[in-house]
XYZ file of N, CA and C in Angstrom:
540
model
N 136.072 41.855 156.627
C 134.671 42.243 156.460
C 134.064 41.717 155.153
N 134.852 41.645 154.093
C 134.302 41.192 152.813
C 133.898 39.713 152.856
N 134.736 38.808 153.379
C 134.285 37.408 153.476
C 133.033 37.253 154.345
N 132.914 38.065 155.397
C 131.731 38.011 156.259
C 130.470 38.386 155.478
N 130.554 39.409 154.633
C 129.383 39.805 153.843
C 129.025 38.725 152.835
N 130.015 38.034 152.287
C 129.753 36.914 151.372
C 129.031 35.786 152.111
N 129.500 35.482 153.321
C 128.866 34.429 154.117
C 127.416 34.789 154.461
N 127.178 36.055 154.773
C 125.811 36.487 155.069
C 124.921 36.368 153.835
N 125.454 36.705 152.675
C 124.684 36.573 151.426
C 124.386 35.105 151.137
N 125.355 34.238 151.371
C 125.159 32.800 151.162
C 124.093 32.277 152.118
N 124.166 32.691 153.380
C 123.156 32.273 154.366
C 121.755 32.710 153.942
N 121.631 33.935 153.457
C 120.323 34.445 153.027
C 119.795 33.628 151.844
N 120.653 33.298 150.895
C 120.226 32.517 149.725
C 119.867 31.087 150.115
N 120.581 30.521 151.070
C 120.259 29.177 151.561
C 118.881 29.196 152.232
N 118.603 30.233 153.011
C 117.300 30.364 153.666
C 116.184 30.485 152.631
N 116.423 31.248 151.581
C 115.444 31.389 150.504
C 115.208 30.051 149.814
N 116.279 29.342 149.494
C 116.149 28.033 148.849
C 115.410 27.056 149.757
N 115.694 27.084 151.044
C 115.028 26.207 152.001
C 113.527 26.499 152.051
N 113.156 27.795 152.037
C 111.745 28.178 152.054
C 111.033 27.690 150.789
N 111.686 27.837 149.646
C 111.094 27.388 148.382
C 110.894 25.874 148.386
N 111.895 25.147 148.817
C 111.803 23.687 148.867
C 110.718 23.254 149.845
N 110.651 23.903 151.002
C 109.607 23.574 151.980
C 108.214 23.833 151.415
N 108.051 24.943 150.707
C 106.761 25.255 150.093
C 106.394 24.233 149.025
N 107.353 23.844 148.214
C 107.091 22.825 147.197
C 106.692 21.503 147.850
N 107.373 21.131 148.917
C 107.049 19.893 149.629
C 105.645 19.972 150.238
N 105.257 21.141 150.733
C 103.925 21.325 151.311
C 102.850 21.091 150.259
N 103.091 21.560 149.047
C 102.106 21.378 147.971
C 102.041 19.909 147.556
N 103.187 19.255 147.480
C 103.246 17.874 146.993
C 102.685 16.886 148.017
N 103.078 17.022 149.246
C 102.620 16.078 150.274
C 101.898 16.832 151.384
N 100.670 17.132 151.102
C 99.842 17.888 152.031
C 99.606 17.084 153.311
N 99.761 17.757 154.443
C 99.537 17.115 155.738
C 98.071 17.182 156.118
N 97.587 16.116 156.708
C 96.204 16.080 157.194
C 96.061 17.073 158.346
N 94.955 17.764 158.400
C 94.693 18.722 159.475
C 94.331 17.979 160.754
N 95.028 18.289 161.837
C 94.711 17.751 163.156
C 94.035 18.891 163.918
N 92.708 18.862 163.906
C 91.923 19.998 164.411
C 91.745 19.955 165.921
N 91.726 21.162 166.479
C 91.422 21.364 167.887
C 90.856 22.766 168.052
N 90.390 23.088 169.231
C 89.888 24.435 169.486
C 91.063 25.400 169.564
N 90.980 26.473 168.781
C 92.062 27.456 168.706
C 91.471 28.850 168.895
N 92.092 29.640 169.765
C 91.696 31.036 169.952
C 92.256 31.828 168.766
N 91.377 32.198 167.843
C 91.808 32.845 166.610
C 92.486 34.195 166.865
N 91.897 35.021 167.725
C 92.474 36.333 168.017
C 93.870 36.229 168.607
N 94.052 35.331 169.575
C 95.370 35.150 170.191
C 96.376 34.644 169.158
N 95.942 33.737 168.287
C 96.828 33.209 167.246
C 97.236 34.325 166.291
N 96.295 35.161 165.882
C 96.603 36.276 164.983
C 97.606 37.228 165.633
N 97.442 37.511 166.929
C 98.384 38.390 167.638
C 99.783 37.784 167.663
N 99.869 36.484 167.954
C 101.175 35.806 167.987
C 101.853 35.847 166.622
N 101.097 35.599 165.572
C 101.662 35.615 164.216
C 102.172 37.010 163.885
N 101.394 38.035 164.195
C 101.816 39.404 163.890
C 103.092 39.753 164.646
N 103.183 39.363 165.912
C 104.374 39.668 166.713
C 105.649 39.065 166.122
N 105.519 37.967 165.384
C 106.695 37.294 164.807
C 107.048 37.792 163.407
N 106.219 38.681 162.852
C 106.509 39.206 161.514
C 107.785 40.037 161.532
N 108.565 39.911 160.476
C 109.739 40.767 160.322
C 109.302 42.073 159.673
N 110.046 43.137 159.910
C 109.799 44.439 159.285
C 108.382 44.958 159.536
N 107.914 44.861 160.782
C 106.564 45.311 161.114
C 106.598 46.562 161.977
N 107.739 47.208 162.084
C 107.924 48.315 163.021
C 106.856 49.398 162.904
N 106.519 49.825 161.699
C 105.550 50.904 161.523
C 104.230 50.415 160.944
N 103.932 49.155 161.169
C 102.668 48.586 160.708
C 101.816 48.279 161.929
N 100.600 48.776 161.917
C 99.663 48.510 163.006
C 98.825 47.290 162.647
N 98.468 46.528 163.669
C 97.581 45.383 163.470
C 96.420 45.522 164.444
N 95.219 45.591 163.888
C 94.016 45.673 164.692
C 93.270 44.360 164.564
N 92.888 43.781 165.695
C 92.185 42.503 165.694
C 90.814 42.716 166.334
N 89.774 42.364 165.576
C 88.394 42.563 166.024
C 87.647 41.237 165.869
N 87.473 40.540 166.979
C 86.785 39.245 166.975
C 85.470 39.366 167.742
N 84.398 38.886 167.132
C 83.082 38.892 167.773
C 82.506 37.492 167.705
N 82.385 36.758 168.785
C 82.661 37.133 170.164
C 84.151 36.996 170.481
N 84.512 37.468 171.638
C 85.891 37.368 172.113
C 85.883 36.534 173.372
N 86.642 35.485 173.539
C 87.547 34.921 172.533
C 86.763 34.245 171.402
N 87.371 34.259 170.232
C 86.763 33.665 169.045
C 87.471 32.331 168.794
N 86.773 31.247 169.043
C 87.370 29.916 168.924
C 86.980 29.270 167.598
N 87.980 28.782 166.879
C 87.747 28.054 165.632
C 88.238 26.616 165.813
N 87.713 25.740 164.994
C 88.104 24.330 165.009
C 89.080 24.133 163.855
N 90.400 24.113 164.180
C 91.419 24.086 163.130
C 92.706 23.467 163.652
N 93.580 23.132 162.717
C 94.930 22.691 163.058
C 95.716 23.966 163.396
N 96.196 24.112 164.639
C 96.828 25.372 165.038
C 98.078 25.715 164.219
N 98.881 24.724 163.886
C 100.095 24.967 163.103
C 99.740 25.431 161.698
N 98.766 24.775 161.090
C 98.377 25.150 159.740
C 97.677 26.508 159.722
N 96.884 26.818 160.739
C 96.240 28.123 160.819
C 97.296 29.220 160.952
N 98.312 28.992 161.770
C 99.410 29.961 161.899
C 100.120 30.157 160.557
N 100.298 29.066 159.804
C 100.949 29.164 158.505
C 100.135 30.042 157.552
N 98.832 29.846 157.513
C 97.964 30.647 156.644
C 98.005 32.119 157.066
N 97.821 32.378 158.360
C 97.851 33.759 158.845
C 99.220 34.393 158.607
N 100.265 33.631 158.827
C 101.624 34.140 158.609
C 101.837 34.544 157.164
N 101.352 33.723 156.247
C 101.508 34.040 154.836
C 100.715 35.295 154.469
N 99.456 35.353 154.882
C 98.620 36.503 154.534
C 99.157 37.797 155.154
N 99.566 37.743 156.417
C 100.079 38.943 157.081
C 101.436 39.359 156.520
N 102.272 38.389 156.211
C 103.582 38.691 155.627
C 103.421 39.329 154.253
N 102.518 38.786 153.446
C 102.240 39.385 152.139
C 101.740 40.817 152.302
N 100.836 41.027 153.276
C 100.286 42.360 153.517
C 101.385 43.331 153.928
N 102.232 42.915 154.863
C 103.306 43.787 155.342
C 104.265 44.140 154.208
N 104.590 43.173 153.386
C 105.501 43.433 152.277
C 104.857 44.370 151.252
N 103.573 44.177 150.980
C 102.879 45.023 150.003
C 102.786 46.469 150.488
N 102.612 46.668 151.798
C 102.455 48.012 152.335
C 103.774 48.756 152.445
N 104.885 48.023 152.487
C 106.166 48.689 152.651
C 106.392 49.069 154.098
N 106.765 50.314 154.325
C 107.184 50.739 155.657
C 106.033 50.990 156.626
N 104.884 51.412 156.135
C 103.790 51.761 157.040
C 102.454 51.254 156.516
N 101.515 51.127 157.423
C 100.171 50.715 157.036
C 99.466 50.027 158.177
N 98.332 49.409 157.838
C 97.536 48.729 158.852
C 97.022 47.403 158.316
N 97.071 46.403 159.184
C 96.449 45.111 158.919
C 95.263 45.010 159.867
N 94.101 44.689 159.300
C 92.889 44.511 160.106
C 92.478 43.046 160.009
N 92.387 42.395 161.155
C 91.969 40.992 161.227
C 90.608 40.969 161.915
N 89.614 40.405 161.231
C 88.258 40.353 161.772
C 87.777 38.907 161.802
N 86.941 38.594 162.786
C 86.337 37.262 162.887
C 84.881 37.424 163.301
N 84.012 36.768 162.537
C 82.574 36.817 162.791
C 81.973 35.442 162.530
N 80.811 35.193 163.103
C 80.053 33.977 162.797
C 78.879 34.354 161.909
N 78.647 33.557 160.890
C 77.509 33.789 159.999
C 76.951 32.434 159.623
N 75.701 32.168 160.048
C 75.117 30.859 159.783
C 75.947 29.801 160.497
N 76.334 28.775 159.781
C 77.150 27.712 160.367
C 78.625 27.863 160.065
N 79.067 29.122 159.810
C 80.451 29.328 159.405
C 81.155 30.383 160.248
N 82.470 30.226 160.342
C 83.353 31.236 160.917
C 83.958 31.990 159.745
N 83.778 33.319 159.722
C 84.327 34.158 158.657
C 85.523 34.931 159.210
N 86.687 34.669 158.669
C 87.936 35.279 159.120
C 88.453 36.147 157.982
N 88.589 37.440 158.225
C 88.979 38.371 157.172
C 90.280 39.073 157.550
N 91.211 39.117 156.595
C 92.491 39.797 156.778
C 92.570 40.870 155.700
N 92.600 42.143 156.118
C 92.648 43.290 155.198
C 93.937 44.070 155.433
N 94.406 44.722 154.380
C 95.562 45.600 154.549
C 95.315 46.916 153.834
N 96.127 47.910 154.142
C 95.994 49.232 153.532
C 97.003 49.445 152.411
N 97.482 48.355 151.826
C 98.471 48.434 150.755
C 97.864 48.800 149.416
N 98.609 48.559 148.334
C 98.163 48.950 146.996
C 97.105 48.027 146.388
N 96.847 46.892 146.995
C 95.847 45.967 146.464
C 96.447 44.999 145.451
N 95.600 44.178 144.867
C 96.002 43.146 143.912
C 95.693 43.649 142.500
N 96.663 43.600 141.602
C 96.397 44.038 140.229
C 95.260 43.225 139.598
N 94.344 43.891 138.893
C 93.183 43.207 138.298
C 93.570 42.046 137.379
N 94.687 42.152 136.697
C 95.063 41.117 135.731
C 95.440 39.774 136.358
N 95.704 39.739 137.658
C 96.030 38.437 138.268
C 94.993 37.972 139.284
N 93.934 38.700 139.475
C 92.915 38.333 140.464
C 92.345 36.935 140.228
N 92.118 36.563 138.987
C 91.512 35.260 138.671
C 92.461 34.093 138.913
N 93.773 34.337 138.852
C 94.760 33.252 138.972
C 95.568 33.337 140.259
N 95.191 34.219 141.158
C 95.979 34.512 142.352
C 96.312 33.291 143.209
N 95.400 32.327 143.303
C 95.607 31.162 144.174
C 96.260 29.988 143.444
N 96.629 30.168 142.192
C 97.297 29.098 141.447
C 98.785 29.113 141.765
N 99.429 27.931 141.762
C 100.872 27.890 142.018
C 101.636 28.713 140.979
N 102.702 29.349 141.450
C 103.648 30.112 140.635
C 103.120 31.459 140.163
N 102.000 31.931 140.720
C 101.495 33.268 140.419
C 101.921 34.179 141.566
N 102.650 35.250 141.234
C 103.145 36.156 142.264
C 103.176 37.585 141.744
N 102.977 38.531 142.653
C 103.114 39.943 142.304
C 104.479 40.463 142.736
N 105.229 39.649 143.465
C 106.520 40.076 143.995
C 107.655 39.615 143.095
N 108.680 40.435 143.003
C 109.826 40.127 142.171
C 110.507 38.832 142.615
N 110.657 38.656 143.931
C 111.308 37.453 144.453
C 110.326 36.423 144.979
N 109.043 36.609 144.714
C 108.034 35.674 145.206
C 108.030 34.386 144.403
N 107.711 33.281 145.074
C 107.652 31.984 144.397
C 106.259 31.684 143.861
N 105.265 32.381 144.358
C 103.907 32.121 143.915
C 103.333 30.849 144.511
N 103.862 30.418 145.644
C 103.376 29.198 146.284
C 102.576 29.482 147.551
N 102.780 30.626 148.160
C 102.160 30.928 149.456
C 100.641 30.859 149.447
N 100.004 31.554 148.514
C 98.536 31.551 148.485
C 97.978 30.212 148.018
N 98.719 29.501 147.155
C 98.281 28.158 146.741
C 98.282 27.221 147.951
N 99.296 27.347 148.797
C 99.369 26.529 150.019
C 98.244 26.928 150.974
N 97.995 28.219 151.118
C 96.890 28.685 151.978
C 95.576 28.063 151.530
N 95.320 28.113 150.246
C 94.072 27.546 149.720
C 93.982 26.049 150.019
N 95.087 25.347 149.818
C 95.115 23.899 150.058
C 94.824 23.592 151.532
N 95.438 24.348 152.427
C 95.226 24.146 153.870
C 93.765 24.410 154.238
N 93.228 25.522 153.780
C 91.849 25.883 154.125
C 90.867 24.860 153.546
N 91.108 24.390 152.345
C 90.228 23.372 151.757
C 90.296 22.060 152.540
N 91.471 21.696 153.080
C 91.585 20.497 153.920
C 90.782 20.655 155.208
N 90.508 21.886 155.602
C 89.686 22.166 156.777
C 88.198 22.241 156.416
N 87.858 21.977 155.161
C 86.469 22.044 154.727
C 85.996 23.451 154.434
N 86.932 24.378 154.245
C 86.578 25.774 154.045
C 86.991 26.310 152.686
N 86.872 27.624 152.563
C 87.259 28.324 151.342
C 88.050 29.577 151.715
N 88.843 30.059 150.771
C 89.539 31.337 150.924
C 89.345 32.105 149.630
N 88.960 33.369 149.771
C 88.665 34.201 148.605
C 89.271 35.582 148.766
N 89.584 36.183 147.624
C 89.961 37.583 147.578
C 88.668 38.381 147.463
N 88.444 39.292 148.413
C 87.230 40.108 148.403
C 87.458 41.389 147.602
N 86.398 41.925 147.018
C 86.532 43.242 146.390
C 86.892 44.257 147.468
N 87.778 45.185 147.135
C 88.210 46.159 148.131
C 88.642 47.442 147.431
N 88.199 48.586 147.974
C 88.595 49.871 147.408
C 90.028 50.229 147.779
N 90.478 49.756 148.944
C 91.822 50.051 149.425
C 92.483 48.743 149.843
N 93.694 48.510 149.386
C 94.440 47.334 149.800
C 93.843 46.031 149.312
N 94.239 44.967 149.973
C 93.743 43.628 149.661
C 92.948 43.120 150.856
N 91.952 42.290 150.583
C 91.128 41.703 151.644
C 90.870 40.245 151.293
N 91.286 39.351 152.183
C 91.079 37.916 152.005
C 90.109 37.439 153.066
N 89.175 36.585 152.651
C 88.225 36.028 153.609
C 88.319 34.505 153.610
N 88.493 33.975 154.803
C 88.512 32.528 155.025
C 87.162 32.163 155.608
N 86.565 31.124 155.069
C 85.266 30.645 155.560
C 85.457 29.202 156.010
N 85.311 28.972 157.317
C 85.458 27.637 157.903
C 84.143 27.188 158.515
N 83.844 25.892 158.436
C 82.643 25.396 159.124
C 82.791 25.630 160.631
N 81.741 26.154 161.254
C 81.779 26.388 162.696
C 81.500 25.086 163.436
N 82.313 24.837 164.447
C 82.141 23.642 165.257
C 81.921 24.075 166.697
N 80.642 24.143 167.140
C 80.359 24.661 168.492
C 80.764 23.717 169.618
N 80.883 22.428 169.347
C 81.192 21.488 170.425
C 82.672 21.552 170.793
N 82.989 21.476 172.097
C 84.382 21.484 172.531
C 85.075 20.207 172.088
N 86.379 20.319 171.872
C 87.169 19.157 171.479
C 88.124 18.758 172.556
């Protein structure tokens, strides 16, 4: 049993190192966005279903209109949602709620991801999207920097919104009404 636990620890550390290296590579050699029509609500549901440690976390998705179609690279959109939802789940611990909202305003799609966790400490709000800034003990501080890079490649922005409870991130993408 003892060698097995050592092997499991080694596997976990290799996975962590692989994630860090992959994140560093993503920042260094950013991939061009290959955009297509993507059902945002369905994508958010799929990402949430794949989250680890989500047993007592509820996810509510409110898209207006439904289905809510965005013009984005589906793989990169999943990566952004995965990072934001994973951060939210980790911040909330065992229980809480993630609220995913999508609305159109002017010529933009506004995608908001909120959680009921402790929120972002005021002292790091200004530097949150910079590489190597993290609130987590084992965090690399690359996830939100990669999210920002991906969203900017889509011609959009990502911001931390003021929030009384938890954290709230808003993605603003140019709306593309024409089918692809």
